[in-house]
CSV table of C-alpha atoms in Angstrom, one decimal:
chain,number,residue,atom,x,y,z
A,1,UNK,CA,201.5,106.9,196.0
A,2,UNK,CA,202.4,104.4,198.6
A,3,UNK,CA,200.9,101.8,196.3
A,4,UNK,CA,202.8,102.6,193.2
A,5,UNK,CA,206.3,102.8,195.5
A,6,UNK,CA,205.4,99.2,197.0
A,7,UNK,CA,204.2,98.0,193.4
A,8,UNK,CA,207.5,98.9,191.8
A,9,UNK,CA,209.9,97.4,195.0
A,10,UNK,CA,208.1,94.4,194.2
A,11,UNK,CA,208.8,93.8,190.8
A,12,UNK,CA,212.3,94.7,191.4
A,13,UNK,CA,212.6,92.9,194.2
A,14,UNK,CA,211.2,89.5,192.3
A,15,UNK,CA,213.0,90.3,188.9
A,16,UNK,CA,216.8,89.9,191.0
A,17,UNK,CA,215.0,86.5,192.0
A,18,UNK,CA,215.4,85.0,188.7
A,19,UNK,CA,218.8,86.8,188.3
A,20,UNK,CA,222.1,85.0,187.5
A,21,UNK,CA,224.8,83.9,185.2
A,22,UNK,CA,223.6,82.3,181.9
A,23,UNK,CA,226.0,80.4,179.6
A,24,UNK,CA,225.7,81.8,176.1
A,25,UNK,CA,227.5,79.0,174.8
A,26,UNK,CA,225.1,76.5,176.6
A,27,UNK,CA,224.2,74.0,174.3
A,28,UNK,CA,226.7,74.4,171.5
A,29,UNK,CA,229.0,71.7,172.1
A,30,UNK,CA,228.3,69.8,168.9
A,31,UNK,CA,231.4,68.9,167.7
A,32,UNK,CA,233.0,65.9,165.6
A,33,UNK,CA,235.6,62.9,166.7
A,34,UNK,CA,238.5,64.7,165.4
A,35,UNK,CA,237.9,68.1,167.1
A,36,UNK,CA,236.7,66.0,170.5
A,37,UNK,CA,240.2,64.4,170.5
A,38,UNK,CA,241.7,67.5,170.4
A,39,UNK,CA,240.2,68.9,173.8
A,40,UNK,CA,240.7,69.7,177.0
A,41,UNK,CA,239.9,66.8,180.1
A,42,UNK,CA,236.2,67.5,180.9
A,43,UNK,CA,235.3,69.8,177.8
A,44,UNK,CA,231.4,69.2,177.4
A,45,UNK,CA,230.7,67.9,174.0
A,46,UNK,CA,228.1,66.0,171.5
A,47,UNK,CA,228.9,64.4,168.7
A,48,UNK,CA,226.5,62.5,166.1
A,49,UNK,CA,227.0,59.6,164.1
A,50,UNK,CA,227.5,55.9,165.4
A,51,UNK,CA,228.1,52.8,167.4
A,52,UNK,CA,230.4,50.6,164.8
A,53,UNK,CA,231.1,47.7,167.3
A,54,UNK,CA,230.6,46.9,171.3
A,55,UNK,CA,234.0,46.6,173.2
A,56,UNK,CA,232.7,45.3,176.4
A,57,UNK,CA,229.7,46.6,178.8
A,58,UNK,CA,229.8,50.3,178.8
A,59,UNK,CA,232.7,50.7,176.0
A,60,UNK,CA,231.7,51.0,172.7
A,61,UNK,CA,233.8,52.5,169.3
A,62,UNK,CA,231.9,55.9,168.0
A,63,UNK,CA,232.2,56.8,164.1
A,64,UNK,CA,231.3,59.7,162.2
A,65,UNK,CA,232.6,61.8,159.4
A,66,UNK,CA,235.4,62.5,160.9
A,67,UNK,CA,237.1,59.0,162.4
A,68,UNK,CA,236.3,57.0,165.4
A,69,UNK,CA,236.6,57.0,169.1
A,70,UNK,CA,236.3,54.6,172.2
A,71,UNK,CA,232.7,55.6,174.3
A,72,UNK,CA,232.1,55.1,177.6
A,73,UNK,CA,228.7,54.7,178.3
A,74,UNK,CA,227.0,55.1,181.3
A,75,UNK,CA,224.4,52.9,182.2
A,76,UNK,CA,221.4,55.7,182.9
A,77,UNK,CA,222.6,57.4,179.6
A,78,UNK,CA,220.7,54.9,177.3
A,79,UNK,CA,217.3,56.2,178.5
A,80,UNK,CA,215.6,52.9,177.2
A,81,UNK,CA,217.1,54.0,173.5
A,82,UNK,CA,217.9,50.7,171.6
A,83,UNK,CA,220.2,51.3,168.7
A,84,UNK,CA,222.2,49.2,166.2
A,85,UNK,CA,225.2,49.9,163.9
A,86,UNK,CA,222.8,51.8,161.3
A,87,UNK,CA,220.7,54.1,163.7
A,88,UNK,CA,222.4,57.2,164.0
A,89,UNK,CA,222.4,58.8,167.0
A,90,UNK,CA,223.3,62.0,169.0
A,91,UNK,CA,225.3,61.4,172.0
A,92,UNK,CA,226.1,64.0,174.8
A,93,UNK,CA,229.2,63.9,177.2
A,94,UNK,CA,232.6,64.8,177.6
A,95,UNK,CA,236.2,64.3,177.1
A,96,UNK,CA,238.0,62.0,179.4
A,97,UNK,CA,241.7,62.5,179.3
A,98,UNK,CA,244.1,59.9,181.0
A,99,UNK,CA,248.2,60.0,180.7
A,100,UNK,CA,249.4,57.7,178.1
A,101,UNK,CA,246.3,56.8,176.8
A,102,UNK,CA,244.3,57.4,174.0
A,103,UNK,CA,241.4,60.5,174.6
A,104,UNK,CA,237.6,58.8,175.3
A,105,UNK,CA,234.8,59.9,175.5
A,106,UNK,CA,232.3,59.5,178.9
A,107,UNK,CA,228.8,59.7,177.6
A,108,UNK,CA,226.1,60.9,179.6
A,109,UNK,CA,223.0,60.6,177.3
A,110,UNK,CA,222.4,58.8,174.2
A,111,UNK,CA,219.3,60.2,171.3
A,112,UNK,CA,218.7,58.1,168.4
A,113,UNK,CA,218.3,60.8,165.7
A,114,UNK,CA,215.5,60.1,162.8
């Protein structure tokens, strides 16, 4: 009996172990240009389509469907990924929100999508 009442504290005990909060929403952040634009400072996103043209080192303009955006690229988000204006690609981040200026987007990591 004492084996069974130590057995089942155990399992208890190490089931709370891998307890905790879990985003249901995790994940589902893919979006489009016009609906990024639209959000909050920080809101996560990911957006698919392109890199039309190269502003400077880390900015880039971002098309799809829906219209364009300036990117801000960080370094350690390319991965080793080279891309040109035709690859299409998957990019994760989020939105970056500055008084009297125009909504941007700081991407994190770049996927070049087959």
């Amino acid at each position: 009996m004492k084996k069974i009442i130590t057995l089942a504290t155990l399992l208890a005990l190490s089931s709370s172990a891998f307890a905790g909060f879990q985003d249901t929403n995790a994940g589902n952040y893919i979006t489009n240009v016009q609906t990024a634009k639209k959000q909050y400072d920080n809101t996560p996103v990911t957006l698919e389509g392109y890199f039309i043209r190269q502003i400077d080192d880390d900015e880039f303009i971002f098309r799809d469907n829906s219209g364009e955006i300036k990117v801000d690229v960080e370094d350690r988000a390319w991965f080793g990924v080279n891309v040109t204006p035709n690859d299409r690609v998957r990019i994760h981040g989020s939105v970056d929100k500055e008084f009297a200026e125009a909504t941007t987007i700081d991407v994190y990591q770049i996927q070049k999508i087959n």
